[in-house]
Short mmCIF file of C-alpha atoms in Angstrom, two decimals:
data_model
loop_
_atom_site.label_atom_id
_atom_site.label_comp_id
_atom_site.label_asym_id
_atom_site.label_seq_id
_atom_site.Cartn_x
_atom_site.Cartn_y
_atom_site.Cartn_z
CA UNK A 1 -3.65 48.93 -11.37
CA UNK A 2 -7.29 48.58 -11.90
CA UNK A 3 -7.22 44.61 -11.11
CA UNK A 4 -5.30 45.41 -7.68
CA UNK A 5 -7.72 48.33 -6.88
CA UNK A 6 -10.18 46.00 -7.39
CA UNK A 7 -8.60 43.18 -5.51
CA UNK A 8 -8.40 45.30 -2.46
CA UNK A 9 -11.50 46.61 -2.96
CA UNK A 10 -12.95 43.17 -2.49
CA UNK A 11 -10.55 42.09 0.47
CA UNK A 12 -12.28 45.64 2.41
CA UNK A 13 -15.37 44.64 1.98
CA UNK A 14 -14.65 40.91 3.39
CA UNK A 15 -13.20 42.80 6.23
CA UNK A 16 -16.19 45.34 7.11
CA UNK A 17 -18.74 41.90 7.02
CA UNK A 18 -16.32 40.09 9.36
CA UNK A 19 -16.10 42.79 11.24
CA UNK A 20 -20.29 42.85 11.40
CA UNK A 21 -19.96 39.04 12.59
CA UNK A 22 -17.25 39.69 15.07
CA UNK A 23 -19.68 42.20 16.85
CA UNK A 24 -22.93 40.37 16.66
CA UNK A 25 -20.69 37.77 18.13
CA UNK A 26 -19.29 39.56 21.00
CA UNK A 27 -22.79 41.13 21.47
CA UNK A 28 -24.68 37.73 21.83
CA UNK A 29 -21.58 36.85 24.51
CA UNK A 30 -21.76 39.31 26.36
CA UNK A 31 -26.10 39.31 26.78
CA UNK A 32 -25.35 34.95 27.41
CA UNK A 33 -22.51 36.28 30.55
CA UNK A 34 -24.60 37.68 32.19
CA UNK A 35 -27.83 35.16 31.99
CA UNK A 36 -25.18 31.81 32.85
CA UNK A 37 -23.69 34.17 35.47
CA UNK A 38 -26.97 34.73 37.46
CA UNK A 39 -27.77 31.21 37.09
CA UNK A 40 -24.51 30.18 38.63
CA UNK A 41 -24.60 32.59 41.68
CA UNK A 42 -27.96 31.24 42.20
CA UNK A 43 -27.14 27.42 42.04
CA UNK A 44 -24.27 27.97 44.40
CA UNK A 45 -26.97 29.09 47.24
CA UNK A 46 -29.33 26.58 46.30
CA UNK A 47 -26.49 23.73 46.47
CA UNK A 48 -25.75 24.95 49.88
CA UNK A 49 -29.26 24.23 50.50
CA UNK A 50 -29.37 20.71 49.46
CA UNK A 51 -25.74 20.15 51.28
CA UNK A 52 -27.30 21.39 54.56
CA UNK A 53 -30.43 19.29 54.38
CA UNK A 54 -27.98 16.10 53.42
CA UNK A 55 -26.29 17.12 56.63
CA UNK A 56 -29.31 17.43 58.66
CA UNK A 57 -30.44 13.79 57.04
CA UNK A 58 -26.90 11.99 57.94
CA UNK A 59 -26.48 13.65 61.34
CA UNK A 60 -30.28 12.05 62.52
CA UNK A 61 -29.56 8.48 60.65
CA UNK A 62 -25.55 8.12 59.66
CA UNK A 63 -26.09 4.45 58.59
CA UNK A 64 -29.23 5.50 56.58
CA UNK A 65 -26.58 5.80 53.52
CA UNK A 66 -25.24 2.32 53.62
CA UNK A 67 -21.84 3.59 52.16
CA UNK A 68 -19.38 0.84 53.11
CA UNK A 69 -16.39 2.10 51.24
CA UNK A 70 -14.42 5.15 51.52
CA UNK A 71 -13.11 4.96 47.64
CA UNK A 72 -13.71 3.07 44.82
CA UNK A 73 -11.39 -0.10 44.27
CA UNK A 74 -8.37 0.55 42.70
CA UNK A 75 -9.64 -1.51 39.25
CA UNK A 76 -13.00 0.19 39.20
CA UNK A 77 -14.59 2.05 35.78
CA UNK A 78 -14.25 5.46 35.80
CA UNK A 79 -17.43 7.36 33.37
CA UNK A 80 -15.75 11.15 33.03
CA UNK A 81 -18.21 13.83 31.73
CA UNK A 82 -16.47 16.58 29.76
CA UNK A 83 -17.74 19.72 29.22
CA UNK A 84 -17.23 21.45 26.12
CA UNK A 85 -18.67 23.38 23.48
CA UNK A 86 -20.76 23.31 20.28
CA UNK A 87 -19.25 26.22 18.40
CA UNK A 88 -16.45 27.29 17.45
CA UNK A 89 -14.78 31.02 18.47
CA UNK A 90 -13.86 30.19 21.91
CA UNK A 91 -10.06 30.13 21.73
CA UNK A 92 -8.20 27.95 23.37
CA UNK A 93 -11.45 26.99 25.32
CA UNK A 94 -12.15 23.06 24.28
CA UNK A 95 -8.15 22.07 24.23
CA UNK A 96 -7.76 23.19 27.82
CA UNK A 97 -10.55 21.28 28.77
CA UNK A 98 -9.47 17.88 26.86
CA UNK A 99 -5.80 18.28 28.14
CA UNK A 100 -7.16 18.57 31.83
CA UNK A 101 -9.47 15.63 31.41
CA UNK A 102 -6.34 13.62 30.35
CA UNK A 103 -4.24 14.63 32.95
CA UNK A 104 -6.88 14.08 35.17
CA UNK A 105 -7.61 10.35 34.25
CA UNK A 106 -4.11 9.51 33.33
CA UNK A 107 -3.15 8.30 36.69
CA UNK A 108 -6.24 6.26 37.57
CA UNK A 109 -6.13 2.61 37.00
CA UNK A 110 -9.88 0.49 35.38
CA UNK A 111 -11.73 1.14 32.45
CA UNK A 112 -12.61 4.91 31.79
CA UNK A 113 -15.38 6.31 29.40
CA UNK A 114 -15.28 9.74 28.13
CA UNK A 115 -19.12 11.04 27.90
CA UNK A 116 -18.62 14.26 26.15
CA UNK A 117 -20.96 17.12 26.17
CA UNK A 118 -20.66 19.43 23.05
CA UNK A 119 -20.35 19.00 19.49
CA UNK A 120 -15.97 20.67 19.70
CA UNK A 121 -15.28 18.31 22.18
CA UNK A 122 -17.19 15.42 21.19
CA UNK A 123 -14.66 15.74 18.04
CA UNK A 124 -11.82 16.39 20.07
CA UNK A 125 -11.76 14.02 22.76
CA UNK A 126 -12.54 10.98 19.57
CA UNK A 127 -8.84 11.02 19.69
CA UNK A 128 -8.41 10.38 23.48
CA UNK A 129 -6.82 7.02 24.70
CA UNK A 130 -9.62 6.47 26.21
CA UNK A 131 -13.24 5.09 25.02
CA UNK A 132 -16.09 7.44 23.99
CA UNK A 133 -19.61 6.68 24.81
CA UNK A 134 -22.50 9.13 24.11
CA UNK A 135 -22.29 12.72 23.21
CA UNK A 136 -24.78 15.64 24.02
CA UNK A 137 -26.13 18.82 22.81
CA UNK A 138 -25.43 21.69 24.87
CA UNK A 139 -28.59 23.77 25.69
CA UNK A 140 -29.13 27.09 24.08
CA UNK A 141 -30.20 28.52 27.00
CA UNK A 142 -30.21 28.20 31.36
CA UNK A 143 -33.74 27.30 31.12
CA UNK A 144 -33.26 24.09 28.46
CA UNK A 145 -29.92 22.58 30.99
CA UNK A 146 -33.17 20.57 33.28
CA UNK A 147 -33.17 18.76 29.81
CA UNK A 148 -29.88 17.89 29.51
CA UNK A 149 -29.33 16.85 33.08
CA UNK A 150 -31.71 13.86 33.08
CA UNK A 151 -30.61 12.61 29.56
CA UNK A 152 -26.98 12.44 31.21
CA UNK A 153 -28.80 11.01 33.74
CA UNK A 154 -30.82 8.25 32.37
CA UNK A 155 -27.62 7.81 29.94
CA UNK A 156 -25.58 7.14 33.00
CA UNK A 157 -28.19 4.34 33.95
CA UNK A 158 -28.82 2.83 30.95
CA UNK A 159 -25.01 1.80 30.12
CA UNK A 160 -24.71 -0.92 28.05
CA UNK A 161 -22.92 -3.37 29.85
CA UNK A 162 -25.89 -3.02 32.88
CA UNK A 163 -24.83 -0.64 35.37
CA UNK A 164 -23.31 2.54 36.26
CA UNK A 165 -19.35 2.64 36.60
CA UNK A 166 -17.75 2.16 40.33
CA UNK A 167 -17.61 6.44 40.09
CA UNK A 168 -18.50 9.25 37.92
CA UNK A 169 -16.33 12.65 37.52
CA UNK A 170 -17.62 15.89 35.74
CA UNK A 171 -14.91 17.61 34.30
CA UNK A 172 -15.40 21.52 33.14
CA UNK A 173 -14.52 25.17 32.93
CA UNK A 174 -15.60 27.30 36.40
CA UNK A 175 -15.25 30.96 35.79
CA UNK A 176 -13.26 33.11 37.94
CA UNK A 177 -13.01 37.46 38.04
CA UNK A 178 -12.14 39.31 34.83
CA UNK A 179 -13.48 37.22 32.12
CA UNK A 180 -10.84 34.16 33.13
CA UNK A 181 -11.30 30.49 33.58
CA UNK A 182 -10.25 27.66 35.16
CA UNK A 183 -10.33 23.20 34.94
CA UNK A 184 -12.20 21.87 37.56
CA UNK A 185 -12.91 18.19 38.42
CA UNK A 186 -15.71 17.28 41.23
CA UNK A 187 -16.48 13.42 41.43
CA UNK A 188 -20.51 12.76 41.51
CA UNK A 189 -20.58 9.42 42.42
CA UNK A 190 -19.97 7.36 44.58
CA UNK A 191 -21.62 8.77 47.90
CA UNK A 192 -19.51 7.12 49.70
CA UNK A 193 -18.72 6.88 53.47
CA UNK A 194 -15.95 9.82 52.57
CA UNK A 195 -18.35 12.06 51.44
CA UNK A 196 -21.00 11.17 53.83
CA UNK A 197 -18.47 12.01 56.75
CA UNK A 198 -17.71 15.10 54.59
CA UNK A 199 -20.99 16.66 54.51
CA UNK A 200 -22.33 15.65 57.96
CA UNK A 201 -19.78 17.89 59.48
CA UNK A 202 -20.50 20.87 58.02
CA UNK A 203 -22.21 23.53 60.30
CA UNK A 204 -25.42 24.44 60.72
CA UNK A 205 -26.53 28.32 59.90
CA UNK A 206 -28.18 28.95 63.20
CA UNK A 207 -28.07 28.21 66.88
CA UNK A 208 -31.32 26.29 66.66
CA UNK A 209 -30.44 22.92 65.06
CA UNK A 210 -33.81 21.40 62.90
CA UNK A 211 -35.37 18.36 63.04
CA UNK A 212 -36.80 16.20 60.17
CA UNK A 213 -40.70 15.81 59.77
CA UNK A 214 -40.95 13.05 57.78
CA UNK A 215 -38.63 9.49 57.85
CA UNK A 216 -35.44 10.05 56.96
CA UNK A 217 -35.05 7.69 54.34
CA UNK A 218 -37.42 9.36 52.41
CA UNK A 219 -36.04 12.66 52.93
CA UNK A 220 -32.62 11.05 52.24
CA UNK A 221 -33.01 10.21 49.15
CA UNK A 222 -35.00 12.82 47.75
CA UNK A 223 -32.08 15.14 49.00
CA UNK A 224 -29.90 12.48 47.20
CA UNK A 225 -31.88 12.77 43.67
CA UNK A 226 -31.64 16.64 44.22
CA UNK A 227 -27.79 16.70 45.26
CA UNK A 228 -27.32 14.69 41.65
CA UNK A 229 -29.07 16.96 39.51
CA UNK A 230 -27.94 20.53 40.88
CA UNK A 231 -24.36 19.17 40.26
CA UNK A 232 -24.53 18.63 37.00
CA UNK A 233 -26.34 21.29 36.04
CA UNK A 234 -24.30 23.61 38.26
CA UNK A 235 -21.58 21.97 36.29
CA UNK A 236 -23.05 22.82 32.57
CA UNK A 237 -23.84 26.59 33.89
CA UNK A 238 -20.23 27.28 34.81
CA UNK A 239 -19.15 25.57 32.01
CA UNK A 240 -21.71 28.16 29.79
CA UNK A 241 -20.70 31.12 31.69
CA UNK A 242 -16.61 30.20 30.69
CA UNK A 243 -17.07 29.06 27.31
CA UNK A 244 -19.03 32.55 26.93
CA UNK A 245 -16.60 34.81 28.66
CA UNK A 246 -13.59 32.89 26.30
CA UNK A 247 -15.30 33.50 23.43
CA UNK A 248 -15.89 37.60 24.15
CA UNK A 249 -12.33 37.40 25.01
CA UNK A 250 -11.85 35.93 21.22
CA UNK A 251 -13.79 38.00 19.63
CA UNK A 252 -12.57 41.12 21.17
CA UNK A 253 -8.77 40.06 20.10
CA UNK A 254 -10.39 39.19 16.56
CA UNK A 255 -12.29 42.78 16.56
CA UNK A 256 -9.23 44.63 17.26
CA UNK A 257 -7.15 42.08 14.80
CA UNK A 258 -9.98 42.79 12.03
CA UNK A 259 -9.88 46.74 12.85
CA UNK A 260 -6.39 47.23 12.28
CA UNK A 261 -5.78 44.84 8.95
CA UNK A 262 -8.67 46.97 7.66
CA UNK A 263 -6.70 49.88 8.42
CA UNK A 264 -3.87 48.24 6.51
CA UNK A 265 -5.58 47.83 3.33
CA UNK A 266 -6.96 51.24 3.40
CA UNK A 267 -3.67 52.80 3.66
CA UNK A 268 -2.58 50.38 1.04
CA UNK A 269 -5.95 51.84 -1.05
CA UNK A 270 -4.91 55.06 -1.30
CA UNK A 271 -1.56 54.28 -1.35
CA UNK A 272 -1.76 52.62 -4.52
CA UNK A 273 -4.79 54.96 -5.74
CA UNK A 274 -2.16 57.93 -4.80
CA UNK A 275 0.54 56.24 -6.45
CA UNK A 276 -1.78 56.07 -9.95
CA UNK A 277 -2.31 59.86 -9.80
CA UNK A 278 1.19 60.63 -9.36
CA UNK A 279 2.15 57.93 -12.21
CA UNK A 280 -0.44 59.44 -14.59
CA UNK A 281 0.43 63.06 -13.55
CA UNK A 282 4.26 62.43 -14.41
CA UNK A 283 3.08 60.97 -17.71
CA UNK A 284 0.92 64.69 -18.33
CA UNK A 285 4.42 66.55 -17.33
CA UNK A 286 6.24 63.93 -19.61
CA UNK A 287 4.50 64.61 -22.42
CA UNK A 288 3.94 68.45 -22.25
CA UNK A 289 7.61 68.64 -21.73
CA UNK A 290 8.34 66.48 -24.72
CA UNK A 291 5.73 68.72 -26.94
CA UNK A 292 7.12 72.12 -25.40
CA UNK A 293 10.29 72.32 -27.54
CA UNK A 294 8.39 71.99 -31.14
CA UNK A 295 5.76 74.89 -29.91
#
């Protein structure tokens, strides 16, 4: 009895310090919600921004792209950056996101290079049919993502066969109401005549339509540069804000899951503590029944 007590002694006390971790875990996810949230919310109006001016830019000079294409050739390389996660906890969080990347690249024809982002899917995506080319770190924080947008940057430039592939897709989580998630796919490059014709059209905010100070080349391109880098790191933020909300989600079910096996082994406990009073007890009746004859 003792080495059973004991046993489940030890198996409660594993349960109250995973319990501890479960709700430092859901308490550090729920604080990081709320931070990649904000950041979101305010990418989306500054992306607006940046579309508008683009507009403004190809409406004044609509050759000043020189996009001759409307898609890439039908051979070209794809580069695919996935969007992942460093740690664990997250559920279901890093498959979804490797089975949507191969769904998504499954049907295009060329070369295509997986570029993953985050340790989990770095490991997961090594068993893709498709080639993996340099991982990164995820940032610990909104304010470290500027980092990580111009390595994947000046990774993207610095390919090893000498250029950067035909186009580039970014491949994440986007959060939605209620703690959910969903796969997205937007393609960063090429800026092509498609996507020129795309964003010229879009309406101006105002009755007054604005003119551009400086040459529009200049303004073009700086637009351009800016366009690149809010994308991906709008990309990385929703991706943060999902892989955040999945893991409260996780650790929620885990806290409730923890909560009610430790529950179970304290009603086995004093079951079997109950059960060794009531054996010893019958033992004190035994006996004093056996010794009341002879008195």
């Amino acid at each position: 009895m003792s080495q059973t007590a004991a046993s489940l002694q030890r198996k409660l006390g594993t349960a109250a310090d995973l319990h501890a971790v479960v709700r430092t875990m859901k308490a550090m996810a729920a604080s990081r919600i709320g931070q990649y949230k904000d950041a979101v919310l305010a990418l989306d109006a500054y992306y607006r921004t940046v579309e508008l001016g683009l507009a403004l830019c190809l409406r004044q000079d609509g050759a000043a792209l020189r996009a001759p294409s409307t898609a890439p050739p039908a051979t070209a390389s794809t580069d695919a950056i996935v969007f992942g996660t460093d740690q664990g906890m997250v559920g279901q969080f890093n498959d979804a996101i490797y089975n949507y990347a191969i769904e998504t690249l499954e049907p295009m024809a060329g070369h295509k290079t997986l570029w993953p982002v985050g340790a989990r899917i770095a490991a997961r995506l090594a068993g893709a049919p498709y080639a993996c080319a340099q991982s990164f770190t995820l940032p610990a924080s909104p304010q470290a993502i500027a980092a990580l947008v111009g390595q994947i940057l000046i990774a993207l430039d610095a390919r090893p066969d000498g250029g950067r592939a035909a186009q580039v897709l970014l491949l994440h989580h986007r959060p939605l109401e209620g703690g959910r998630f969903e796969p997205a796919c937007q393609r960063l490059l090429p800026l092509d005549a498609a996507w020129a014709a795309k964003v010229a059209a879009l309406p101006w905010p105002g009755k007054a339509l604005p003119q551009l100070a400086g040459p529009t080349p200049a303004t073009l391109s700086a637009f351009v540069h800016e366009y690149l880098f809010v994308s991906l790191f709008r990309a990385c933020a929703e991706s943060q804000a999902s892989e955040n909300a999945s893991r409260l989600v996780a650790m929620q079910r885990a806290d409730t899951n923890i909560e009610q096996l430790h529950d179970e082994l304290l009603r086995s406990f004093h079951r079997l503590r109950q059960s060794g009073i009531d054996a010893e007890l019958f033992d004190l009746v035994a006996g004093f029944e056996a010794l009341a004859p002879s008195r």
